[in-house]
GROMACS .gro file of C-alpha atoms in nm:
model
  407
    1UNK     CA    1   7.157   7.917  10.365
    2UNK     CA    2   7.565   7.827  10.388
    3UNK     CA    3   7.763   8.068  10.505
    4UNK     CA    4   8.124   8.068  10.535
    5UNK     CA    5   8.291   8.307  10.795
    6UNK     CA    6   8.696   8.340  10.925
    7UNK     CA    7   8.828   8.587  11.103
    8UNK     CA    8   8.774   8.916  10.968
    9UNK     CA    9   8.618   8.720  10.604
   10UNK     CA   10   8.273   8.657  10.522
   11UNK     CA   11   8.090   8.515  10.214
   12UNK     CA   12   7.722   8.510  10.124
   13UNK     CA   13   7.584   8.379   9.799
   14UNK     CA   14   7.415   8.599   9.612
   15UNK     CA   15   7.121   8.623   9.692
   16UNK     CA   16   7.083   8.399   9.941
   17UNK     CA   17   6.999   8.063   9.888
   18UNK     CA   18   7.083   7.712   9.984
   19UNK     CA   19   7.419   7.579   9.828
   20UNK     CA   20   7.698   7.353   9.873
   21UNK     CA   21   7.998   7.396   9.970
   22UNK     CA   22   8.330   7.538   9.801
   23UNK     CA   23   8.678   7.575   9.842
   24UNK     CA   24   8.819   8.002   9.895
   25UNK     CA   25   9.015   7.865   9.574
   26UNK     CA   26   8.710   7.800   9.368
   27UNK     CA   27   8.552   8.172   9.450
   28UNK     CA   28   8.367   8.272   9.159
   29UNK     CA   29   8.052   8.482   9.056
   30UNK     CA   30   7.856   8.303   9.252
   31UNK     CA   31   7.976   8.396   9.565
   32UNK     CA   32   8.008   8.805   9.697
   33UNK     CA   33   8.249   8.897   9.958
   34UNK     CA   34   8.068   9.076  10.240
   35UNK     CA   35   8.391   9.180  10.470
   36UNK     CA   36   8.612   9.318  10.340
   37UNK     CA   37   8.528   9.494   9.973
   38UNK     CA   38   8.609   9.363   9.698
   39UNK     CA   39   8.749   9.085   9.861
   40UNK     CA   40   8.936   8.888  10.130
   41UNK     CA   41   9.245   8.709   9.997
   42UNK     CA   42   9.584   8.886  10.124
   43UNK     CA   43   9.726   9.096   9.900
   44UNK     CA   44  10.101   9.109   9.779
   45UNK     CA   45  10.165   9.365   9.505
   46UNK     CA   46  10.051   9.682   9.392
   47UNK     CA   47  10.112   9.921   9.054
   48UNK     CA   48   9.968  10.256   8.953
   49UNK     CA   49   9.939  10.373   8.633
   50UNK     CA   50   9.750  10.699   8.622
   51UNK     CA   51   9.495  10.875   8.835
   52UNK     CA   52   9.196  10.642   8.754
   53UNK     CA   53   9.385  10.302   8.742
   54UNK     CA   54   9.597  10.072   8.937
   55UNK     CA   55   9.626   9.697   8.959
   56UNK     CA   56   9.656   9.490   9.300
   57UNK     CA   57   9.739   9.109   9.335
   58UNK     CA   58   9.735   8.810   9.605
   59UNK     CA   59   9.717   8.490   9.741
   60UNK     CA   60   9.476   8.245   9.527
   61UNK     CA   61   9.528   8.386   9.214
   62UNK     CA   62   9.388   8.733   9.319
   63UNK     CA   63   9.372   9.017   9.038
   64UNK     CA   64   9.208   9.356   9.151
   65UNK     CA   65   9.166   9.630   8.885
   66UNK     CA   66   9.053   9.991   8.985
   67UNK     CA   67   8.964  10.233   8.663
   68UNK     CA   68   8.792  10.471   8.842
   69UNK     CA   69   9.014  10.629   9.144
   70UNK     CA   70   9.029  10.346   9.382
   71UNK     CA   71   8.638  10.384   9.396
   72UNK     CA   72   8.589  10.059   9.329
   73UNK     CA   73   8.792   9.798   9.262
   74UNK     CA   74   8.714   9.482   8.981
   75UNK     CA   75   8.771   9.134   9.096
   76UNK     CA   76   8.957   9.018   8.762
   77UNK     CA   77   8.957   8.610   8.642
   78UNK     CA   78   9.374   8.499   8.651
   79UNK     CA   79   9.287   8.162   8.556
   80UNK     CA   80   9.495   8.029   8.856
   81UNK     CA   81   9.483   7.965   9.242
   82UNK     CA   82   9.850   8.034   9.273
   83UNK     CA   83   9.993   8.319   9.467
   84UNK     CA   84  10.055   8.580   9.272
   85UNK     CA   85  10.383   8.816   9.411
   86UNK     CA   86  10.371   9.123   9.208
   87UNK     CA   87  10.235   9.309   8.938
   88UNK     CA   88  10.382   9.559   8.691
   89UNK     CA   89  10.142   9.742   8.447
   90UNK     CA   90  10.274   9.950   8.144
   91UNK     CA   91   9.924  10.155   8.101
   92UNK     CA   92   9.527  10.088   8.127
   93UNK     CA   93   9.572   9.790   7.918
   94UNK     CA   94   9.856   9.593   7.968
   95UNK     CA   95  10.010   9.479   8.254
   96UNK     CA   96  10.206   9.196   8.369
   97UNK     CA   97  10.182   8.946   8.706
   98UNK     CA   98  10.421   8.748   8.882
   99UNK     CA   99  10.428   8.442   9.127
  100UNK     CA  100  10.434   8.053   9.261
  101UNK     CA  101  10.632   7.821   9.056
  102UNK     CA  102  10.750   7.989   8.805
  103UNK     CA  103  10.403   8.199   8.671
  104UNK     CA  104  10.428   8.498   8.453
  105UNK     CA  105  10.099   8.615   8.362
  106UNK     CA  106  10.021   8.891   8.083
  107UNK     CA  107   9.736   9.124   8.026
  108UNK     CA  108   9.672   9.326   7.667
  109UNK     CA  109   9.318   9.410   7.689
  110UNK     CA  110   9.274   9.578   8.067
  111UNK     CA  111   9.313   9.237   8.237
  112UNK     CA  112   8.960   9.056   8.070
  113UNK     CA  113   9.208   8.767   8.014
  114UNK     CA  114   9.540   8.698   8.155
  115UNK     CA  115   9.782   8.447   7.909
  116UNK     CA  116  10.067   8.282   8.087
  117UNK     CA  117  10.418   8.366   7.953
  118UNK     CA  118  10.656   8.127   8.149
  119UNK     CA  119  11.044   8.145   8.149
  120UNK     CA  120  11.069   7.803   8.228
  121UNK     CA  121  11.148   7.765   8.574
  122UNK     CA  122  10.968   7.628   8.889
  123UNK     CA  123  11.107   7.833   9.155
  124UNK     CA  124  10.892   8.142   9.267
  125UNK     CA  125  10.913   8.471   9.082
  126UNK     CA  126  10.893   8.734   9.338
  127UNK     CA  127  10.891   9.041   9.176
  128UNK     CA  128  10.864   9.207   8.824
  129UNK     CA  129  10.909   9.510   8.627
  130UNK     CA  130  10.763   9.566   8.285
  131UNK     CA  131  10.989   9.866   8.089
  132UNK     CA  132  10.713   9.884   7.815
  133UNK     CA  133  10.496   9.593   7.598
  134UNK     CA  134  10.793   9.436   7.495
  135UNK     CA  135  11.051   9.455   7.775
  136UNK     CA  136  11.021   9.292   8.104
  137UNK     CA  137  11.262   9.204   8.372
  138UNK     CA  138  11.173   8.945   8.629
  139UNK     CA  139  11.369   8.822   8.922
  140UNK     CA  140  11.328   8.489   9.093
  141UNK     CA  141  11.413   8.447   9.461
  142UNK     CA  142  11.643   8.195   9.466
  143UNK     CA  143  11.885   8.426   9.195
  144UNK     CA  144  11.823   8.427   8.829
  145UNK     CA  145  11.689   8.738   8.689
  146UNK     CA  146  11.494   8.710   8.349
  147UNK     CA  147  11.444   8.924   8.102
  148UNK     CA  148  11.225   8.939   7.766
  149UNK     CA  149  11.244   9.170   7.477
  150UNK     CA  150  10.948   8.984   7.277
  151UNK     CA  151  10.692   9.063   7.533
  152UNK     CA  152  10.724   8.682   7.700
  153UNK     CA  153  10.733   8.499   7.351
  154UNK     CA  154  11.103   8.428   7.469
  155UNK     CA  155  11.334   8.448   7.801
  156UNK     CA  156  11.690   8.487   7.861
  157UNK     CA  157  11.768   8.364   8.287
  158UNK     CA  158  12.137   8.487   8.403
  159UNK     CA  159  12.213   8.365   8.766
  160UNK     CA  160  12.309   8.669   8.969
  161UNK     CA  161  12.245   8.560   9.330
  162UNK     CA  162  12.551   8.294   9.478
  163UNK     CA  163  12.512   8.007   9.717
  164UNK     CA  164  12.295   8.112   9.999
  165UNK     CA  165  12.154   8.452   9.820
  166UNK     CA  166  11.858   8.543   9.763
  167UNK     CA  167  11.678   8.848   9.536
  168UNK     CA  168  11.352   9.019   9.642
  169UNK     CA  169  11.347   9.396   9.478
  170UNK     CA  170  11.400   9.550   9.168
  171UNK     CA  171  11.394   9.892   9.041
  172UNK     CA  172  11.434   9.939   8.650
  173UNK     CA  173  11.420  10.250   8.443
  174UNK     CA  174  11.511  10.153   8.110
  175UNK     CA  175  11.593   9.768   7.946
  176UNK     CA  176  11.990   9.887   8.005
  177UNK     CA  177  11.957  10.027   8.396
  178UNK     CA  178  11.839   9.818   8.657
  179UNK     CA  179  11.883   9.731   9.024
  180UNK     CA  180  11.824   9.453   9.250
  181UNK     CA  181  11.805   9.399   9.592
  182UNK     CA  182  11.953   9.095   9.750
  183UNK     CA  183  12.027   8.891  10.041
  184UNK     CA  184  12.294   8.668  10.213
  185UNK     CA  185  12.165   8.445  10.447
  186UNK     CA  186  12.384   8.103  10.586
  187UNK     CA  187  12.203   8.049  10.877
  188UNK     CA  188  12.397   8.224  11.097
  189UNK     CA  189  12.531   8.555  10.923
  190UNK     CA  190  12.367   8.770  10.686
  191UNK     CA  191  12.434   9.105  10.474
  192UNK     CA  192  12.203   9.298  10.228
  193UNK     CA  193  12.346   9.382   9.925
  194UNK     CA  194  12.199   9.585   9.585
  195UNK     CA  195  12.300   9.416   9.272
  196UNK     CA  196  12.357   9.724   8.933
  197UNK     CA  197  12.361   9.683   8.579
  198UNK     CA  198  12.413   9.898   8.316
  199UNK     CA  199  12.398   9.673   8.014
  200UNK     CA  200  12.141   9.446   8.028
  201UNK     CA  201  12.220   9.206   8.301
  202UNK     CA  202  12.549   9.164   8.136
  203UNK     CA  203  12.781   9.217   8.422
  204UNK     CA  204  12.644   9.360   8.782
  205UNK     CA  205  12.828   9.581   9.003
  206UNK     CA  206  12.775   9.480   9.397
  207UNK     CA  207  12.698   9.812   9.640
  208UNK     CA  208  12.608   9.812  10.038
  209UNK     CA  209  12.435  10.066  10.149
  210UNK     CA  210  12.460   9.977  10.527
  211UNK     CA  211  12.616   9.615  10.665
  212UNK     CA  212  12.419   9.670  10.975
  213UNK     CA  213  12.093   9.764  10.828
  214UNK     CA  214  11.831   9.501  10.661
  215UNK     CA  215  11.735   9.660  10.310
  216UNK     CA  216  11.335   9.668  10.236
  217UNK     CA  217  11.305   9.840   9.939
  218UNK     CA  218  11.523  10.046   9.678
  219UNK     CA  219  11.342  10.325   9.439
  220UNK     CA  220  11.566  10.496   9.123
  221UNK     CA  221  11.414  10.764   8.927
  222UNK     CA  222  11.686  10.794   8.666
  223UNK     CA  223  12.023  10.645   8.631
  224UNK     CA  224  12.214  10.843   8.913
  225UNK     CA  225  11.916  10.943   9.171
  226UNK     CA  226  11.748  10.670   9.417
  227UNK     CA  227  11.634  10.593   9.727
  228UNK     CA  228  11.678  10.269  10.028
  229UNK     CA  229  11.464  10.197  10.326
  230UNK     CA  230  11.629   9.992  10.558
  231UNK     CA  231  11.560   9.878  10.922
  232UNK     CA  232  11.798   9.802  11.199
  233UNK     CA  233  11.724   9.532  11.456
  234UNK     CA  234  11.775   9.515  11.825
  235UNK     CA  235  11.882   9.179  12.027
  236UNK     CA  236  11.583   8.972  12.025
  237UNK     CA  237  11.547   9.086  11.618
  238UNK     CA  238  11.256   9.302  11.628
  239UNK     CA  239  11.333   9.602  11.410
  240UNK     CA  240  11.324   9.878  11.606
  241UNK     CA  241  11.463  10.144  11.371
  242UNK     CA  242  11.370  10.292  11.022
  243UNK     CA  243  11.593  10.461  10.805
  244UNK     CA  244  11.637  10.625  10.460
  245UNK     CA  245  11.898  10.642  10.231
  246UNK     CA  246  11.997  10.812   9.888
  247UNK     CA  247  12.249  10.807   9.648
  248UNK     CA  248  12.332  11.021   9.351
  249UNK     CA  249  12.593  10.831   9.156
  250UNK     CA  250  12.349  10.542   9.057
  251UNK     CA  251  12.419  10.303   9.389
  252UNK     CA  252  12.777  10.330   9.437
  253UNK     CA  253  12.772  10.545   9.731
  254UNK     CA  254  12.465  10.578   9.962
  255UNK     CA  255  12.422  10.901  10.224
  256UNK     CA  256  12.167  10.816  10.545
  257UNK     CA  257  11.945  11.078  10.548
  258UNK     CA  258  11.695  10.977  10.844
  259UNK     CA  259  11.690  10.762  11.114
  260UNK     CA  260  11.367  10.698  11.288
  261UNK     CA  261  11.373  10.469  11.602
  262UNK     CA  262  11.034  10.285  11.697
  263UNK     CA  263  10.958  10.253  11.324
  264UNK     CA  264  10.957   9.993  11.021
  265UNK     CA  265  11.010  10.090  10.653
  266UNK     CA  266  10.885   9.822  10.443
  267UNK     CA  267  10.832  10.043  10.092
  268UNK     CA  268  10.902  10.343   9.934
  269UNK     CA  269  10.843  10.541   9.634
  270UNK     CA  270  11.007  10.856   9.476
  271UNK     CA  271  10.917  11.093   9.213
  272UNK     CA  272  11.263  11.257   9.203
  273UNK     CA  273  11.512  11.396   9.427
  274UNK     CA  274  11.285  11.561   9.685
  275UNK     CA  275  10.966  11.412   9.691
  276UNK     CA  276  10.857  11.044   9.850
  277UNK     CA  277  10.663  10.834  10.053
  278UNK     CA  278  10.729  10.585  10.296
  279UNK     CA  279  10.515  10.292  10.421
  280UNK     CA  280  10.544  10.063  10.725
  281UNK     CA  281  10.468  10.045  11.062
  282UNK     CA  282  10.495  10.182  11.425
  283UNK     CA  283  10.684   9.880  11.654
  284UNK     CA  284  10.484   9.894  11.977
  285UNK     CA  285  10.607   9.729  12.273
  286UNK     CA  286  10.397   9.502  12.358
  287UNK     CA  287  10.480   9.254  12.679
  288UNK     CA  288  10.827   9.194  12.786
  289UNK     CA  289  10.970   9.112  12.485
  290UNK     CA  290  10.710   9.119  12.192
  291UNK     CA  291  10.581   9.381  11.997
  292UNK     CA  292  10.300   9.475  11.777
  293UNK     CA  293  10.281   9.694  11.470
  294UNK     CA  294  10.020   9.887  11.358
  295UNK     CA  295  10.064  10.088  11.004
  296UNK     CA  296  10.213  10.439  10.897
  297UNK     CA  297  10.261  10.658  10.585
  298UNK     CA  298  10.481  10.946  10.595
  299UNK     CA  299  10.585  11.167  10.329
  300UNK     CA  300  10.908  11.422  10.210
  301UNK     CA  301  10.895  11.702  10.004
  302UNK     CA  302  11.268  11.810  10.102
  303UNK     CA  303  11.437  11.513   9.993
  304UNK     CA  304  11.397  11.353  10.273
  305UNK     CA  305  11.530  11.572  10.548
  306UNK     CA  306  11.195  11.621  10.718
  307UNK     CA  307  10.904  11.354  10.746
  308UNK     CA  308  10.549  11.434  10.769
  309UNK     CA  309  10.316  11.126  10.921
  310UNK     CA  310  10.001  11.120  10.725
  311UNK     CA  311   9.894  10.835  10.901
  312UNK     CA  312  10.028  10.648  11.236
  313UNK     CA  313   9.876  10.356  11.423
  314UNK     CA  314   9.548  10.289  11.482
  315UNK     CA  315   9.447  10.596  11.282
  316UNK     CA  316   9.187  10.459  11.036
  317UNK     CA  317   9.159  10.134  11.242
  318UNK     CA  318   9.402   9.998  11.054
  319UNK     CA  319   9.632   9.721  11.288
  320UNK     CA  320   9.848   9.584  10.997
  321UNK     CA  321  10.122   9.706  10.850
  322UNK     CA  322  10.178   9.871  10.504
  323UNK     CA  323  10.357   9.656  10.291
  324UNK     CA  324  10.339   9.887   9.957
  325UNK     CA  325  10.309  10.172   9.795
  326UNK     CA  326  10.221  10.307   9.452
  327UNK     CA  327  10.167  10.654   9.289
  328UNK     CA  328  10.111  10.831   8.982
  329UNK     CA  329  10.153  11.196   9.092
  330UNK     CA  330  10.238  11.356   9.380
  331UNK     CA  331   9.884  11.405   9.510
  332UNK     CA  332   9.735  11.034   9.391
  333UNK     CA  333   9.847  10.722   9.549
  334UNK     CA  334   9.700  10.386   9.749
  335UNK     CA  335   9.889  10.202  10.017
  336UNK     CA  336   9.824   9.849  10.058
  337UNK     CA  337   9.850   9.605  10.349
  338UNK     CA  338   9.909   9.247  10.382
  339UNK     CA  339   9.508   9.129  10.469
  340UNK     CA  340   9.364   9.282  10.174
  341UNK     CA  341   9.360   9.623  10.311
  342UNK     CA  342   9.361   9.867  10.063
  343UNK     CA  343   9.400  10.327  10.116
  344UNK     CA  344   9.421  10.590   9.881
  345UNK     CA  345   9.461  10.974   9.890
  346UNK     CA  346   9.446  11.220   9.572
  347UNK     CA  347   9.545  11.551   9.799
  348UNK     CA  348   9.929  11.413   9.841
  349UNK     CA  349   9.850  11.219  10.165
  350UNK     CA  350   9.657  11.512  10.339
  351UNK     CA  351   9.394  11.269  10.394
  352UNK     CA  352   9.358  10.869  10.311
  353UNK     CA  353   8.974  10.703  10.216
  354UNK     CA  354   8.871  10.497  10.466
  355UNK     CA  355   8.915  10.124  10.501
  356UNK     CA  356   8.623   9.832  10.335
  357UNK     CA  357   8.558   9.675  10.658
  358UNK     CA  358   8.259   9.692  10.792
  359UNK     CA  359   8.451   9.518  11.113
  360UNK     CA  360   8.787   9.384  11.182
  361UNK     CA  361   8.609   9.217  11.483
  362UNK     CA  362   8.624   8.807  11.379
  363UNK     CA  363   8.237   8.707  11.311
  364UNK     CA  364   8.139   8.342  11.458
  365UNK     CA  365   7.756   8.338  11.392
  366UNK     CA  366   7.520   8.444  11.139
  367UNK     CA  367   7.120   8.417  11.128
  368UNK     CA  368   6.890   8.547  10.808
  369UNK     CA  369   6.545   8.667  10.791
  370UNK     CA  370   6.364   8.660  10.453
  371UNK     CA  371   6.578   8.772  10.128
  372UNK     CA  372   6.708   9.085  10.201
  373UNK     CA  373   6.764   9.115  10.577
  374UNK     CA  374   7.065   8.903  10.794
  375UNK     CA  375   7.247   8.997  11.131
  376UNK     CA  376   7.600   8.843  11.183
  377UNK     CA  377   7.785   8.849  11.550
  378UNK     CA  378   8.161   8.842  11.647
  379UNK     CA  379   8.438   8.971  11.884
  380UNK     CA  380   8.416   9.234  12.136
  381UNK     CA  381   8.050   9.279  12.083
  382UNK     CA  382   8.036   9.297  11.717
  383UNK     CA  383   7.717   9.339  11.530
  384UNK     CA  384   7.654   9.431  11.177
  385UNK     CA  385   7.295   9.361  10.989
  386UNK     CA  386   7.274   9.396  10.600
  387UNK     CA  387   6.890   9.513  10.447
  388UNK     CA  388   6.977   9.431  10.072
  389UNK     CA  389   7.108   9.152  10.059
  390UNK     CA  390   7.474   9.218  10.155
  391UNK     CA  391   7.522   9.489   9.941
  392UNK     CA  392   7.633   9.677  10.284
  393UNK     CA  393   7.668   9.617  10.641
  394UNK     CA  394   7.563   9.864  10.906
  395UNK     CA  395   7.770   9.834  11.258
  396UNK     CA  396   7.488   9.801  11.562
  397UNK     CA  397   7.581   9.939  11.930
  398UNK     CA  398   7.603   9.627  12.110
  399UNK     CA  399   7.650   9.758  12.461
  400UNK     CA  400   7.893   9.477  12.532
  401UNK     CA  401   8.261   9.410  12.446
  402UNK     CA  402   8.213   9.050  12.519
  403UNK     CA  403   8.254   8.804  12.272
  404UNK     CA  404   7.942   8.704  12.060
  405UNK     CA  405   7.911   8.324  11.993
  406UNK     CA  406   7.558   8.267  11.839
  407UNK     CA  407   7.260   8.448  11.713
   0.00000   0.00000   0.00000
């Protein structure tokens, strides 16, 4: 038997056998992941399209598929081991993926196959939103946007970032209206700025929401209406404050709504003008001058003049941070985080399922008995045994929280 273990990532073959060794890259049918479900990579993007599906992506080439209400997700073949950044899906069958030099993939039969569609550039493509089959805009983070009317048959780049800027976000509603979040960065000064068009990427209209604040993300739900999560840093540049924003004049004047100190907004999404969720995390102090973050969801239904926390800190056992957040109602959504954590609620946030671990405890030793049966020991005192063949792990009382080395 071979097993392969990191922290908080375990492998078996299925069923257990002896085997050789293989890279995480070259993951395939062959091998199940044990902790976490479906799988281990970290995760980057996230889009909904209905109440039964949503697409995920990550490091490695990762593609996740859900078609039954985040019940279980589908580990789906990319045909690559580069990171993939985002992912934008039109419905249940087509979709699009972004990521490492230069990738576009494309999906028109549920993500069975993935074809590349490149624009012809090596730089990263960091994030990507498909309008419909034919339409797609795509931004690369060192400043060119893309966009295709042919559905990636063809590309036309126009460089909208200067020297020293740099694009992460973009919100899109139609193949005329679009946004994009950008950055200044020399070294040693540094502004956010949100780049608009109205024509097509034909000319783009510069707007700054706050010079003090550091923009995360930017949500539009029509051409006048949308919404900015920002944070604000203190000396040693550990965020230390969330805030909101909203306009309604389509960017060029934003009103702060909220303020929250202790918190991080790294995502949000809006159905309209009163209803939206944030993601993040709750900055902990944590030593003299360090902190530590631990995630939170909170949601509006007053457009953002009240904030309900649906989930805050160690909550679910969840110690990273939220990084994203996709919906397709009000009451159905899933919230991911950065090590392939994955939540999802279909009551509006009222409650969130709980996390795939079976631990988050790292797990240094592993021992099998016969086909079905194997014990594996970690951190703090973790124990978890499997009776069918890793199918699922059961947590044992351990009595110790001392570190477990062997077995």
């Amino acid at each position: 038997i071979l097993l392969v273990v990191i922290p908080l990532l375990s492998l078996f073959y299925c069923p257990f056998s002896v085997t050789t060794s293989k890279s995480w890259a070259d993951v395939s049918s062959e091998w199940c992941w044990q902790n976490p479900i479906p799988q281990g990579n970290p995760i980057e993007g996230i889009d909904v399209v209905d109440r039964n599906t949503a697409w995920i992506v990550g490091e490695l080439g990762t593609i996740l598929k859900t078609n039954n209400g985040g019940i279980s997700w589908d580990v789906q073949a990319s045909g690559t081991t580069k990171d993939l950044l985002s992912v934008s899906a039109v419905d249940a069958e087509n979709a699009w993926a972004v990521g490492e030099d230069g990738l576009v993939l494309r999906t028109t039969d549920g993500g069975f196959s993935w074809q590349p569609k490149m624009p012809g550039t090596k730089d990263s493509l960091c994030n990507i939103k498909a309008i419909d089959t034919n339409t797609v805009w795509v931004i690369e983070d060192s400043g060119t946007v893309f966009r295709t009317n042919d559905g990636g048959e063809t590309w036309i780049g126009r460089e909208l970032g200067g020297e020293s800027e740099y694009l992460h976000e973009i919100s899109a509603i139609d193949a005329q209206n679009i946004w994009i979040l950008g950055r200044y960065y020399d070294g040693s000064s540094r502004y956010d700025f949100i780049c608009r068009t109205t024509n097509g990427g034909g000319t783009c209209e510069r707007y700054h929401p706050s010079a003090a604040s550091e923009i995360s993300d930017i949500f539009f739900v029509d051409a006048n209406n949308g919404w900015a999560v920002c944070n604000v840093s203190d000396p040693y540049y550990h965020p230390y404050k969330g805030i909101v924003y909203k306009t309604t004049d389509g960017g060029e004047a934003w009103t702060q709504i909220y303020e929250r100190e202790g918190y991080v907004y790294s995502d949000i999404y809006a159905f309209d003008g009163t209803t939206a969720w944030v993601v993040g995390a709750i900055s902990i102090p944590w030593g003299s001058y360090l902190r530590r973050y631990e995630g939170h969801i909170a949601k509006t239904t007053d457009g953002g003049k009240t904030w309900i926390d649906q989930l805050t800190g160690n909550t679910t056992g969840n110690t990273d941070s939220f990084s994203q957040i996709s919906a397709a109602d009000v009451n159905t959504a899933w919230a991911i985080g950065k090590w392939a954590y994955i939540l999802g609620t279909v009551d509006g946030g009222a409650t969130w399922n709980p996390p795939t671990y079976c631990t988050r405890e790292s797990l240094n030793d592993v021992d099998v008995v016969g086909e079905h049966i194997a014990w594996a020991v970690g951190n703090k005192g973790a124990i978890v045994k499997t009776g069918n063949k890793g199918a699922s792990w059961v947590v044992q009382e351990s009595g110790t929280s001392a570190y477990l080395e062997g077995i």
